[in-house]
PDB file of C-alpha atoms in Angstrom:
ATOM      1  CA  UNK A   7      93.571 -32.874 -60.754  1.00  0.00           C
ATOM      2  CA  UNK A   8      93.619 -36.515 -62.263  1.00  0.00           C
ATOM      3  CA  UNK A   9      92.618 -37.950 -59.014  1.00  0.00           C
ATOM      4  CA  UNK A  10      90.003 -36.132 -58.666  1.00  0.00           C
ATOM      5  CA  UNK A  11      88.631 -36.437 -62.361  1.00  0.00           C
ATOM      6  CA  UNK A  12      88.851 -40.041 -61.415  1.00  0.00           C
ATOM      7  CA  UNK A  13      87.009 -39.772 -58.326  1.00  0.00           C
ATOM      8  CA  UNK A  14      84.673 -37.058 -58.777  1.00  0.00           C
ATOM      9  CA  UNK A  15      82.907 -37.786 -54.921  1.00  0.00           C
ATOM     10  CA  UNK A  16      86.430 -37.201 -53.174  1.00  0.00           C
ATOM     11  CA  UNK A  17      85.135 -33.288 -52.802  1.00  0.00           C
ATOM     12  CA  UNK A  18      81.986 -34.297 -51.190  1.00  0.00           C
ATOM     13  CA  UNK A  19      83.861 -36.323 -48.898  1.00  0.00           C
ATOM     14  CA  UNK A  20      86.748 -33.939 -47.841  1.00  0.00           C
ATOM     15  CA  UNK A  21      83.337 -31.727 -47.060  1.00  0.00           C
ATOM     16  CA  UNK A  22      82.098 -34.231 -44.956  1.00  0.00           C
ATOM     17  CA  UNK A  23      85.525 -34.535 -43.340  1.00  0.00           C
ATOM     18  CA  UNK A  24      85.577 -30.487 -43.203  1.00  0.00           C
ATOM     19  CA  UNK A  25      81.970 -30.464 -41.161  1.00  0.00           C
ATOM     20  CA  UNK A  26      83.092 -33.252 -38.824  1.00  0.00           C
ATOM     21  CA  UNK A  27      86.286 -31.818 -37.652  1.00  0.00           C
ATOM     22  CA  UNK A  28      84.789 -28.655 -36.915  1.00  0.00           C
ATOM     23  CA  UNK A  29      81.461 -29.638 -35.385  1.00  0.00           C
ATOM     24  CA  UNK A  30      83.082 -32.645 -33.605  1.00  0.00           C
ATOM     25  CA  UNK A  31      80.095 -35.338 -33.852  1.00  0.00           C
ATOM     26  CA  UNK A  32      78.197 -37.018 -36.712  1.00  0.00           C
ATOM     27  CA  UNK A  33      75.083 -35.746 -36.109  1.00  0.00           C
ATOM     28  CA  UNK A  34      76.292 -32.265 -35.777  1.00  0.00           C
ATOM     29  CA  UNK A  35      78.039 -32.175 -38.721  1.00  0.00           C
ATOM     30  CA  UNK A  36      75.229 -33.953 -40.856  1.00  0.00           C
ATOM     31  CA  UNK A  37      73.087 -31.466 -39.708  1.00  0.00           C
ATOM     32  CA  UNK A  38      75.348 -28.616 -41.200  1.00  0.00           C
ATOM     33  CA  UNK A  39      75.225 -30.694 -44.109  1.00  0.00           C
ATOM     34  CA  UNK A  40      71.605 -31.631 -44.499  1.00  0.00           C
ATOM     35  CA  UNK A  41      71.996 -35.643 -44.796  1.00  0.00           C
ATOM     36  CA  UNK A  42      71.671 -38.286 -42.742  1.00  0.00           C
ATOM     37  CA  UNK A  43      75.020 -39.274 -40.075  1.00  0.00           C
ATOM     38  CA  UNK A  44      74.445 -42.621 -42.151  1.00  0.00           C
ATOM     39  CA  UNK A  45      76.014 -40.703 -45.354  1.00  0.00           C
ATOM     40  CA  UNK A  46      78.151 -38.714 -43.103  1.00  0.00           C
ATOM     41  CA  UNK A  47      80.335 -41.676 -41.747  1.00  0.00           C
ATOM     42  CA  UNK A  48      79.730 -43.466 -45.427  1.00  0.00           C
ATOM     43  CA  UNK A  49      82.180 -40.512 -46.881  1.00  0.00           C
ATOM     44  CA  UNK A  50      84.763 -40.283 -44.138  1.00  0.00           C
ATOM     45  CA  UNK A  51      84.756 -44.621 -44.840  1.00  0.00           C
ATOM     46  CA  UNK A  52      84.883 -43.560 -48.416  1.00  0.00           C
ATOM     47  CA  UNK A  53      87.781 -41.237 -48.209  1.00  0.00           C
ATOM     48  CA  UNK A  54      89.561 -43.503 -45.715  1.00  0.00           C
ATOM     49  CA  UNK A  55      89.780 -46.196 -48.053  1.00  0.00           C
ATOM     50  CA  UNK A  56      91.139 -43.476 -50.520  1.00  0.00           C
ATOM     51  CA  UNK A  57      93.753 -42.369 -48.132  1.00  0.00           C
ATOM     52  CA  UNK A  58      94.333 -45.903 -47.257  1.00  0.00           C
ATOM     53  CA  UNK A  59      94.693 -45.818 -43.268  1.00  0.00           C
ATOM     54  CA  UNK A  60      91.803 -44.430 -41.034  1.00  0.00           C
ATOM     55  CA  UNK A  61      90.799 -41.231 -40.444  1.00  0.00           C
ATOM     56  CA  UNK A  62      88.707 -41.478 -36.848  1.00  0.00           C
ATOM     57  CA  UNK A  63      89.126 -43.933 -34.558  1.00  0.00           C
ATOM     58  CA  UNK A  64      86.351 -44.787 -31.609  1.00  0.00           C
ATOM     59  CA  UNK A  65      87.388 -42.853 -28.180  1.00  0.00           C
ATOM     60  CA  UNK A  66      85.172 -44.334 -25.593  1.00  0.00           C
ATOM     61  CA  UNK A  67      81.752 -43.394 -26.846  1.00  0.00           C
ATOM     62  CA  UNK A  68      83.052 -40.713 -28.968  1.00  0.00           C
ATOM     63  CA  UNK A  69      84.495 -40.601 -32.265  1.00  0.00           C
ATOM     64  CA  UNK A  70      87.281 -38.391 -33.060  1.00  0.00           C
ATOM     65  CA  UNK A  71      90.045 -37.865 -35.804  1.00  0.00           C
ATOM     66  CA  UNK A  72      93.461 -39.841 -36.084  1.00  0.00           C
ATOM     67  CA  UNK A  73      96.581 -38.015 -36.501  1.00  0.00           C
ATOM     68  CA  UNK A  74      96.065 -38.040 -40.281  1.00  0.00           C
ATOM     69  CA  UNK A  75      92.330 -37.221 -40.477  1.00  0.00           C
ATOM     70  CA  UNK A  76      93.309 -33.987 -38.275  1.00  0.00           C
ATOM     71  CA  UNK A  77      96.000 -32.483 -40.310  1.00  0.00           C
ATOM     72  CA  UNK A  78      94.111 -33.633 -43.768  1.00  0.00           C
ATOM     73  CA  UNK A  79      91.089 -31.685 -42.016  1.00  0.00           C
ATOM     74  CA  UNK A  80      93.226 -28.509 -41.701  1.00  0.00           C
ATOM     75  CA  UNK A  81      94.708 -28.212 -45.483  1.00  0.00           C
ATOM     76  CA  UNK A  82      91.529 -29.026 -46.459  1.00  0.00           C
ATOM     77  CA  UNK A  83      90.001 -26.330 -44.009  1.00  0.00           C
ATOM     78  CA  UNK A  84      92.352 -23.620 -45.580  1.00  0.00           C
ATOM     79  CA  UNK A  85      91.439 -24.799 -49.219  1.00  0.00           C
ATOM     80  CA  UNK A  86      87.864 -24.454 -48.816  1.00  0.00           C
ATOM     81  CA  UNK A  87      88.175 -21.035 -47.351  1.00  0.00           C
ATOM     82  CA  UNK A  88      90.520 -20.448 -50.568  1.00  0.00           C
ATOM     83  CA  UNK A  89      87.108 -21.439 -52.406  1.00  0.00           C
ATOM     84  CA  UNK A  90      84.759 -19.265 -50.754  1.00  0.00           C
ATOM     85  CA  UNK A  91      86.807 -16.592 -51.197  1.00  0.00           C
ATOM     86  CA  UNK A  92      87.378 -16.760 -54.682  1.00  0.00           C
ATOM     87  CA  UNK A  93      84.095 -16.989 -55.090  1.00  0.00           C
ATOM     88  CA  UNK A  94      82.812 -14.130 -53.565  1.00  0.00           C
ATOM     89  CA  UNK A  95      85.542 -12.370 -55.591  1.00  0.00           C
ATOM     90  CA  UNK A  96      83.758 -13.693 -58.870  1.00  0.00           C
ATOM     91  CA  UNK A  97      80.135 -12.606 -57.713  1.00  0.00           C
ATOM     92  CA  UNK A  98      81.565  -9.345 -56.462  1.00  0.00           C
ATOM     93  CA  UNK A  99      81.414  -9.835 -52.746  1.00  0.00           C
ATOM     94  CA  UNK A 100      85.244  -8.910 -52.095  1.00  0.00           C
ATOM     95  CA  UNK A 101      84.962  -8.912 -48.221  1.00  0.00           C
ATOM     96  CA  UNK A 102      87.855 -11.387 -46.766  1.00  0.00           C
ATOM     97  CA  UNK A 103      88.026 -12.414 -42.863  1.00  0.00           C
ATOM     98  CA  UNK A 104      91.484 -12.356 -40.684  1.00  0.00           C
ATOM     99  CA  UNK A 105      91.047 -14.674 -37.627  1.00  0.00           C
ATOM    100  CA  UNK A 106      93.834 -13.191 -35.653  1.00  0.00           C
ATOM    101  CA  UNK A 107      94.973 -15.402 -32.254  1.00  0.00           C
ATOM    102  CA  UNK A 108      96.414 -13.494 -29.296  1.00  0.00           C
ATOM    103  CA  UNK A 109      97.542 -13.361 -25.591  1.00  0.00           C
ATOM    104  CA  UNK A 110      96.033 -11.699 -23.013  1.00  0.00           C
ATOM    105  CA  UNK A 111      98.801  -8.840 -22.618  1.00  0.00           C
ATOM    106  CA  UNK A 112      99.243  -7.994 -26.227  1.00  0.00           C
ATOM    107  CA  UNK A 113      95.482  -8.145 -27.545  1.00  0.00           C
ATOM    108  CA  UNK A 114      94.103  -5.722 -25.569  1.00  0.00           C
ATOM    109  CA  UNK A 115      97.161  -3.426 -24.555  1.00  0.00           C
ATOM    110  CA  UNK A 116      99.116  -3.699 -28.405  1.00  0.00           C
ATOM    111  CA  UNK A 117      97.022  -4.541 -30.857  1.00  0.00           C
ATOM    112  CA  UNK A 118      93.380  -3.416 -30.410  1.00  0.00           C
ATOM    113  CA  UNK A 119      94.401   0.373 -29.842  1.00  0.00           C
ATOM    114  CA  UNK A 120      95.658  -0.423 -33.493  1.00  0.00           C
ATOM    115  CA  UNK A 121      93.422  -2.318 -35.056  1.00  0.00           C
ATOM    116  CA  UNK A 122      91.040   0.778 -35.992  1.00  0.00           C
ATOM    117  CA  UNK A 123      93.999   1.788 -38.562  1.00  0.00           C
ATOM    118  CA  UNK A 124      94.019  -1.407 -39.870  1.00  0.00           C
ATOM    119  CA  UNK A 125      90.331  -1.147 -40.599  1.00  0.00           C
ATOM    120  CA  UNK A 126      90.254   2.102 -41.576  1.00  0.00           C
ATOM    121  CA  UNK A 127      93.255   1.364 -44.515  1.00  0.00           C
ATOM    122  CA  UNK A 128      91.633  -2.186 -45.437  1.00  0.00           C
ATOM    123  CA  UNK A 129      88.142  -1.723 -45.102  1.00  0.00           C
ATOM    124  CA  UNK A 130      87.579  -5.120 -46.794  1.00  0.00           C
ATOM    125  CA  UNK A 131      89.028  -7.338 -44.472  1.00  0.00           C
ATOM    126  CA  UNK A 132      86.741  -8.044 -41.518  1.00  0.00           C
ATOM    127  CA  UNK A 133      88.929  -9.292 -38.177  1.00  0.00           C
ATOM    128  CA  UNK A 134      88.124 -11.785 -35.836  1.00  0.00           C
ATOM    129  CA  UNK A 135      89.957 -11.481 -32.678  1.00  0.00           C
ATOM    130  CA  UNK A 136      90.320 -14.673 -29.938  1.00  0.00           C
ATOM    131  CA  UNK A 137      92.656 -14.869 -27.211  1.00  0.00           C
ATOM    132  CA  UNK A 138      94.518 -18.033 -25.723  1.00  0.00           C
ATOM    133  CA  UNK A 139      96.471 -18.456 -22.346  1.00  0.00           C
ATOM    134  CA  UNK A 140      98.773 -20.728 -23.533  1.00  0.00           C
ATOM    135  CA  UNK A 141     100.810 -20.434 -25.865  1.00  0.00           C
ATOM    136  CA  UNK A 142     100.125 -22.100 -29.581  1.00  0.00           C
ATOM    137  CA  UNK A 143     102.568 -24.733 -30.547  1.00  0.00           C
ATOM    138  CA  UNK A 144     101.227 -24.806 -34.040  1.00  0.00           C
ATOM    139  CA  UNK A 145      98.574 -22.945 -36.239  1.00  0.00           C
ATOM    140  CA  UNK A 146      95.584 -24.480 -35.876  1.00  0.00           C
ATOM    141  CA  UNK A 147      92.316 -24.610 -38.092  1.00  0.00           C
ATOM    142  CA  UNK A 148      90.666 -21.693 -35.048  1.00  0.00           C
ATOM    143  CA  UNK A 149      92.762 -19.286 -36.629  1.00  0.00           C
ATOM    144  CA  UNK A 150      94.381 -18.029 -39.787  1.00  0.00           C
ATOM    145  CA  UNK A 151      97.271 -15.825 -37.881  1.00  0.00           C
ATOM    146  CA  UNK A 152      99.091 -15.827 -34.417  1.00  0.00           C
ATOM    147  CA  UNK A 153     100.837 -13.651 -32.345  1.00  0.00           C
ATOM    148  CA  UNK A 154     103.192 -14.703 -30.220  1.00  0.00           C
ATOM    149  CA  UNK A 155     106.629 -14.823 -28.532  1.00  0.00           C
ATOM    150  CA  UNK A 156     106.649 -18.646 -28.840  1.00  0.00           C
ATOM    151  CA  UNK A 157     108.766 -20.527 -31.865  1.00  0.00           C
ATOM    152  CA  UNK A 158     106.152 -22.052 -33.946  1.00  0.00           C
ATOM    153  CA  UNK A 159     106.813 -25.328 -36.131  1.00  0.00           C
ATOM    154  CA  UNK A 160     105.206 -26.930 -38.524  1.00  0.00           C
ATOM    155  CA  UNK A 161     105.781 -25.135 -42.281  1.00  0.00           C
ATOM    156  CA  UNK A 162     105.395 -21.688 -39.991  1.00  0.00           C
ATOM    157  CA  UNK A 163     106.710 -18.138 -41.182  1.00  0.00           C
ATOM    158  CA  UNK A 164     106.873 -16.054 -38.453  1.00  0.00           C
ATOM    159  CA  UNK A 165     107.688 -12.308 -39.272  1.00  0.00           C
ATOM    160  CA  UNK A 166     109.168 -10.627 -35.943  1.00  0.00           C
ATOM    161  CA  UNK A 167     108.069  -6.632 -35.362  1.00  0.00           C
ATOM    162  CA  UNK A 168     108.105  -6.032 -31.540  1.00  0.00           C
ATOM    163  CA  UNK A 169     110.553  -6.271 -29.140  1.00  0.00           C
ATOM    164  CA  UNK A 170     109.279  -6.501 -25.566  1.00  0.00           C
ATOM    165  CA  UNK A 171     110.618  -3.966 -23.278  1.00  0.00           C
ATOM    166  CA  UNK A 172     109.634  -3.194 -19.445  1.00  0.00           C
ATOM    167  CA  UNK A 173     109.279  -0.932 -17.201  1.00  0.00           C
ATOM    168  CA  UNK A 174     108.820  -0.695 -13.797  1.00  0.00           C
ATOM    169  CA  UNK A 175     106.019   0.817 -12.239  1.00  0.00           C
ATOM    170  CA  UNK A 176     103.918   1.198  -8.795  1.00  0.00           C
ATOM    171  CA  UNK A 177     100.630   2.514  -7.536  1.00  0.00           C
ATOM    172  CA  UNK A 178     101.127   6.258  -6.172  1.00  0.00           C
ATOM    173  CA  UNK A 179      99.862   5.169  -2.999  1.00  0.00           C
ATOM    174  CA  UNK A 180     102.556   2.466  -2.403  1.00  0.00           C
ATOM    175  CA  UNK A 181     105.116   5.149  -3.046  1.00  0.00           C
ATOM    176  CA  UNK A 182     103.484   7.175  -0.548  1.00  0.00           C
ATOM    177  CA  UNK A 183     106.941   6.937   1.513  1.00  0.00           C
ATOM    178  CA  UNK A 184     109.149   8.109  -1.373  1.00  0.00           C
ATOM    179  CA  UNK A 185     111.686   5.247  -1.585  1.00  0.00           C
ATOM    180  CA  UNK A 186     110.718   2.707  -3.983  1.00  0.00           C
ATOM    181  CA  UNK A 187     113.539   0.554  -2.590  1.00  0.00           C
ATOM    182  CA  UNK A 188     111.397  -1.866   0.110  1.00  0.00           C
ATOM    183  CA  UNK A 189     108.607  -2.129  -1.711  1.00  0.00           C
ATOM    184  CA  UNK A 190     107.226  -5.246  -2.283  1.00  0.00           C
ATOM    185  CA  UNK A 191     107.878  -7.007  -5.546  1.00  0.00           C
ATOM    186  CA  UNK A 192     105.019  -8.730  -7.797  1.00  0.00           C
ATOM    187  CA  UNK A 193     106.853 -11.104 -10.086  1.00  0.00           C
ATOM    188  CA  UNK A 194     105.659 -13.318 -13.239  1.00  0.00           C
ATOM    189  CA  UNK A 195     108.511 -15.213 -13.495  1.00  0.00           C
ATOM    190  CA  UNK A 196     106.972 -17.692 -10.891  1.00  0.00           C
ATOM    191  CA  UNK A 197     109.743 -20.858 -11.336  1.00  0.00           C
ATOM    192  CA  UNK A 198     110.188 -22.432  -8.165  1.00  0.00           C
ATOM    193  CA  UNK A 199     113.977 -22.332  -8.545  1.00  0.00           C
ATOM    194  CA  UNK A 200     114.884 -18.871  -9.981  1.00  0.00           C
ATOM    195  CA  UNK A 201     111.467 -16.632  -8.607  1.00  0.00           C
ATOM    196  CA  UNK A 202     111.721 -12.566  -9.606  1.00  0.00           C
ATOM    197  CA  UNK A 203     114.079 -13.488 -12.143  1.00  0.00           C
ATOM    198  CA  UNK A 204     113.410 -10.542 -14.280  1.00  0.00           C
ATOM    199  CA  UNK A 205     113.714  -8.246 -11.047  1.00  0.00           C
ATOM    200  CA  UNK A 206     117.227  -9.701 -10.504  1.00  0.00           C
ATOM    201  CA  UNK A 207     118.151  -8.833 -13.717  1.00  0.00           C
ATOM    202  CA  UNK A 208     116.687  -5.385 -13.327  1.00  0.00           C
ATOM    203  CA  UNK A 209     118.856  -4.494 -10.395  1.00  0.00           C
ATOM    204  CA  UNK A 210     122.001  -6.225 -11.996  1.00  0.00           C
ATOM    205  CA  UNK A 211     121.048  -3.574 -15.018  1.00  0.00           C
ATOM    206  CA  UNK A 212     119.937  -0.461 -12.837  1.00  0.00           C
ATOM    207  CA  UNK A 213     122.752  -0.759  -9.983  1.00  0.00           C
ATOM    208  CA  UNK A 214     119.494  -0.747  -7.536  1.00  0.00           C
ATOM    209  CA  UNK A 215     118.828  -3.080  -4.930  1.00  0.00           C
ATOM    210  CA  UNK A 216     115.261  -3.717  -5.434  1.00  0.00           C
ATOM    211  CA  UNK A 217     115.138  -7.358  -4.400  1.00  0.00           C
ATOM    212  CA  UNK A 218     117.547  -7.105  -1.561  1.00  0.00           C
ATOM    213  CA  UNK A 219     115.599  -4.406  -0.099  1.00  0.00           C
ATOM    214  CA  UNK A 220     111.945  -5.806  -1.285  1.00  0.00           C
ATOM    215  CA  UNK A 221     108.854  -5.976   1.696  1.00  0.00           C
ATOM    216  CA  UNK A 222     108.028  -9.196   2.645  1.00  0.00           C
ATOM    217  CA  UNK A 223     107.756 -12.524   0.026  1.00  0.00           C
ATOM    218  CA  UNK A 224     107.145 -12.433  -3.763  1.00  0.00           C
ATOM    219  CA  UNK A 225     103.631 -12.101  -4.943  1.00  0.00           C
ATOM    220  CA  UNK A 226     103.435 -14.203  -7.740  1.00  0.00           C
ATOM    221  CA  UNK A 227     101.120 -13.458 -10.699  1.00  0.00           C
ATOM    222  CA  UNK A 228     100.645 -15.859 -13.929  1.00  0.00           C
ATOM    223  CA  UNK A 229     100.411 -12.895 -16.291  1.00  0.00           C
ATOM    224  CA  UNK A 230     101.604 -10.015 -17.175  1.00  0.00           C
ATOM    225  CA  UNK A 231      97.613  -8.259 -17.100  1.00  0.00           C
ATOM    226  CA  UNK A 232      96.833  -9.973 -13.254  1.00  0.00           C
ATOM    227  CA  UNK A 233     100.357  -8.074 -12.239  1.00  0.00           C
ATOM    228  CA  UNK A 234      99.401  -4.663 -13.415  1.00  0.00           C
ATOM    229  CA  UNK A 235      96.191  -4.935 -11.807  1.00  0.00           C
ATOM    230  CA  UNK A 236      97.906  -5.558  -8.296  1.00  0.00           C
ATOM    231  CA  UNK A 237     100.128  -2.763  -8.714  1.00  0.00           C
ATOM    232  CA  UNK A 238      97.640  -0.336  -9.661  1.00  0.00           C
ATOM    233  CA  UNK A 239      95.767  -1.913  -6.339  1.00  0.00           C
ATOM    234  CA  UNK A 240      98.825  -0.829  -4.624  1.00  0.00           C
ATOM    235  CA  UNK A 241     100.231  -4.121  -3.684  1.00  0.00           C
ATOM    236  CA  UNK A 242     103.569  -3.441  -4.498  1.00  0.00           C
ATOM    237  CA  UNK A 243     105.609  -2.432  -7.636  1.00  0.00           C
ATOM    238  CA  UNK A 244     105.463  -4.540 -10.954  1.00  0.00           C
ATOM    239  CA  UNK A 245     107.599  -4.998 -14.769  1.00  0.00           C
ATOM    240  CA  UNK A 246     105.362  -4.459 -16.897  1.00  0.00           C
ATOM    241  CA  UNK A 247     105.568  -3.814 -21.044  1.00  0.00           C
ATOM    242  CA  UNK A 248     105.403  -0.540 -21.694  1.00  0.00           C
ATOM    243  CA  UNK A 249     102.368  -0.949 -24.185  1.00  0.00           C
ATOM    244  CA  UNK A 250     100.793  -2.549 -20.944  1.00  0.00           C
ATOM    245  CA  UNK A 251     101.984   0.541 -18.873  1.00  0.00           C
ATOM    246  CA  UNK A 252     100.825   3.369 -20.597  1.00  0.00           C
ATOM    247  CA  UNK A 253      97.485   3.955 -20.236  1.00  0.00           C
ATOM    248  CA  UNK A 254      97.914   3.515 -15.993  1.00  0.00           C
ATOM    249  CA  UNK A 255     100.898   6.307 -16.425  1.00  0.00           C
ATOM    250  CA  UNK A 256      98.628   8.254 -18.672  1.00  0.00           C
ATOM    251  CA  UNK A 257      95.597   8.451 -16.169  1.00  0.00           C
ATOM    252  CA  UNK A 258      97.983   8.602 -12.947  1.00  0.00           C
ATOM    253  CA  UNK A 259      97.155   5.061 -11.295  1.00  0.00           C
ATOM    254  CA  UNK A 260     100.542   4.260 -12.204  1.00  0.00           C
ATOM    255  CA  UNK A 261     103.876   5.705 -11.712  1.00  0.00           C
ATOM    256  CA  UNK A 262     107.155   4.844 -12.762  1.00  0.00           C
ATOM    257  CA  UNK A 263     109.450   3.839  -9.962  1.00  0.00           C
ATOM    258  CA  UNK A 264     112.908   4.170 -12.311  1.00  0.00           C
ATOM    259  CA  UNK A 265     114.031   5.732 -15.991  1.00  0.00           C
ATOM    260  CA  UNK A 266     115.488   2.011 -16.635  1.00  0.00           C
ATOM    261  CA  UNK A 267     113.595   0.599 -19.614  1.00  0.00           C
ATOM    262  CA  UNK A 268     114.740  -3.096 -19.686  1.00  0.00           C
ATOM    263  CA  UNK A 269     114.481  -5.472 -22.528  1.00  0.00           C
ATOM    264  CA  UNK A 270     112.448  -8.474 -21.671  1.00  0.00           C
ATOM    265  CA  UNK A 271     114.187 -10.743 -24.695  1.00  0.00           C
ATOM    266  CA  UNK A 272     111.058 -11.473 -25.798  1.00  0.00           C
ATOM    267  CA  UNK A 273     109.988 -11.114 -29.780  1.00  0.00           C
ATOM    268  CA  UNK A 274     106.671 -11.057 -30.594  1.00  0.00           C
ATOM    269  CA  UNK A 275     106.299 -12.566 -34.198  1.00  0.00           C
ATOM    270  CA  UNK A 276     103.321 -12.704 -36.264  1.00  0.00           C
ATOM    271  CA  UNK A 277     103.030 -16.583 -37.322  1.00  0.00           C
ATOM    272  CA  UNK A 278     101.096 -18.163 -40.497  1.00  0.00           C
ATOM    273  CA  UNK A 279     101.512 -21.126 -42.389  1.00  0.00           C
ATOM    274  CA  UNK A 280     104.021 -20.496 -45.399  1.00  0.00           C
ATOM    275  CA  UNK A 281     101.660 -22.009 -47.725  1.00  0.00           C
ATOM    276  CA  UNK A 282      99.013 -19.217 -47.158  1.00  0.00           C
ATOM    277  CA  UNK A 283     101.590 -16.147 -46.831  1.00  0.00           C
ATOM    278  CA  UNK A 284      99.861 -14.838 -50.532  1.00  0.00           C
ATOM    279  CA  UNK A 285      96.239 -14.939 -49.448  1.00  0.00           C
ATOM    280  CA  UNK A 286      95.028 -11.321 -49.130  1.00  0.00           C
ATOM    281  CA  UNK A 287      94.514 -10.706 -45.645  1.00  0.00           C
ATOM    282  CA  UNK A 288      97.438 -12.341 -44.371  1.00  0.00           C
ATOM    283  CA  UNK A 289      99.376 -10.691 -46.877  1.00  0.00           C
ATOM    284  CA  UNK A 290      97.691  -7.000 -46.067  1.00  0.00           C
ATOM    285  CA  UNK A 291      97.929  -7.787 -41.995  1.00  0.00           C
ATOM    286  CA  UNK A 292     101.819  -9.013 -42.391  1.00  0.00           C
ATOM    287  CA  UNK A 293     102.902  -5.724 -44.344  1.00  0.00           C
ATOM    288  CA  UNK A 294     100.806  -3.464 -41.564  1.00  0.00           C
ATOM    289  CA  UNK A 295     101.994  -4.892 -38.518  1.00  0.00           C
ATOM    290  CA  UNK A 296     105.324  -4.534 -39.388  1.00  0.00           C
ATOM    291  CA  UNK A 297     104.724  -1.001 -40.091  1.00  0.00           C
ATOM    292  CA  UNK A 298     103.923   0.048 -36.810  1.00  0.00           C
ATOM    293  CA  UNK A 299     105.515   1.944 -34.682  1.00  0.00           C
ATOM    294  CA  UNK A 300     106.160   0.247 -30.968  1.00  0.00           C
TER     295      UNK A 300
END
């Protein structure tokens, strides 16, 4: 607190840091702000000289954040939405938002037939959902939470509650001539050196001889949603998570083509910064998720 009782202007200036890491220019964020991009880059000089080593640095024609203005601009992302929710707690607006971050299996297939308990026991906590490809290496100012199988650094605490398990499944039509031995194979494990991996280790696991016996080459498929999709279009027989699974073997496009239910040894995780692990949502979402039932 002394520093800033010395510098009273270093909170308008972490603002003006806040609005230019999330809008990305000076003019955007000054117009957030309602000044001119003249005060604008004035603070982020101002609280450069503070720091003492610069905060953005000129990319071509663009200006964007050095490696210390980017992770000052994310504590002092998650302070300010400490602020705003304390005060809405003070003037009796007790709403709270959860930006949750997931993949493109899991959100749809896991977590959003879920999510409508979640609401319905914590009515106060709005959720924002967004979904990434890739997965996060760290957890970034687009979200508060992630979920992921990934191994997160960076002062993470990531609170395992699903193991992935899979199952293997085909369309009824490609079954059409009763063995399921010869069909062909859609794989996501797509290395070069070691493709249908996780059907290998099926067949070690079932005694079957899926891949010996499989029709024609691999079809290859990034992830895990594009493989269930060609399987329930009858191009051959797919591993898919059971959460994936289950509503194709519920309506009847999907069958399954073996009892084996193989762990993938994959952990999904819920990941947040350790710092934040008391702020109400993150602390309502952590003790639901781990209360669900797989």
């Amino acid at each position: 607190m002394e520093r800033f009782q010395r510098n009273p202007g270093l909170l308008r200036s972490l603002q003006h840091l806040d609005a230019f890491a999330r809008r990305g220019t000076l003019a955007e964020a000054a117009g957030e702000l309602g000044v001119s991009v003249s005060a604008v880059s004035h603070q982020l000089n101002e609280l450069a000289t503070f720091i003492g080593e610069p905060l953005v640095v000129k990319t071509g024609r663009r200006l964007t954040l050095t490696d210390t203005g980017r992770l000052l601009a994310q504590d002092v992302s998650q302070v300010l939405r400490l602020l705003d929710a304390s005060l809405n707690t003070a003037v009796g607006k007790g709403r709270h938002t959860l930006r949750i971050s997931v993949c493109s299996a899991f959100g749809p297939y896991w977590l959003a037939p879920r999510l409508p308990l979640f609401r319905t026991a914590y009515p106060d906590v709005d959720v924002e959902l967004t979904m990434y490809t890739l997965d996060p290496q760290t957890i970034e100012t687009g979200f508060d939470v992630a979920i992921t199988t990934a191994t997160l650094g960076g002062g993470v605490q990531a609170v395992p509650f699903h193991e992935e398990t899979l199952v293997a499944v085909a369309s009824p039509a490609a079954l059409a001539g009763g063995d399921p031995e010869g069909l062909a194979l859609i794989t996501t494990d797509t290395q070069a050196t070691a493709p249908g991996a996780e059907w290998n280790r099926f067949d070690v696991m079932s005694g079957g001889m899926m891949v010996a016996k499989k029709q024609g080459d691999w079809l290859f498929c990034s992830h895990y949603i594009l493989a269930r999709e060609a399987a329930r279009a009858g191009l051959g027989a797919a591993l898919l998570p059971d959460f994936m699974a289950k509503e194709g073997l519920a309506d009847g496009s999907l069958v399954t083509i073996h009892p084996l239910s193989m762990p993938a040894g994959r952990t999904y995780r819920l990941c947040f910064k350790s710092a934040r692990e008391q702020e109400y949502p993150i602390r309502l979402f952590s003790r639901w998720i781990r209360a669900q039932k797989s």
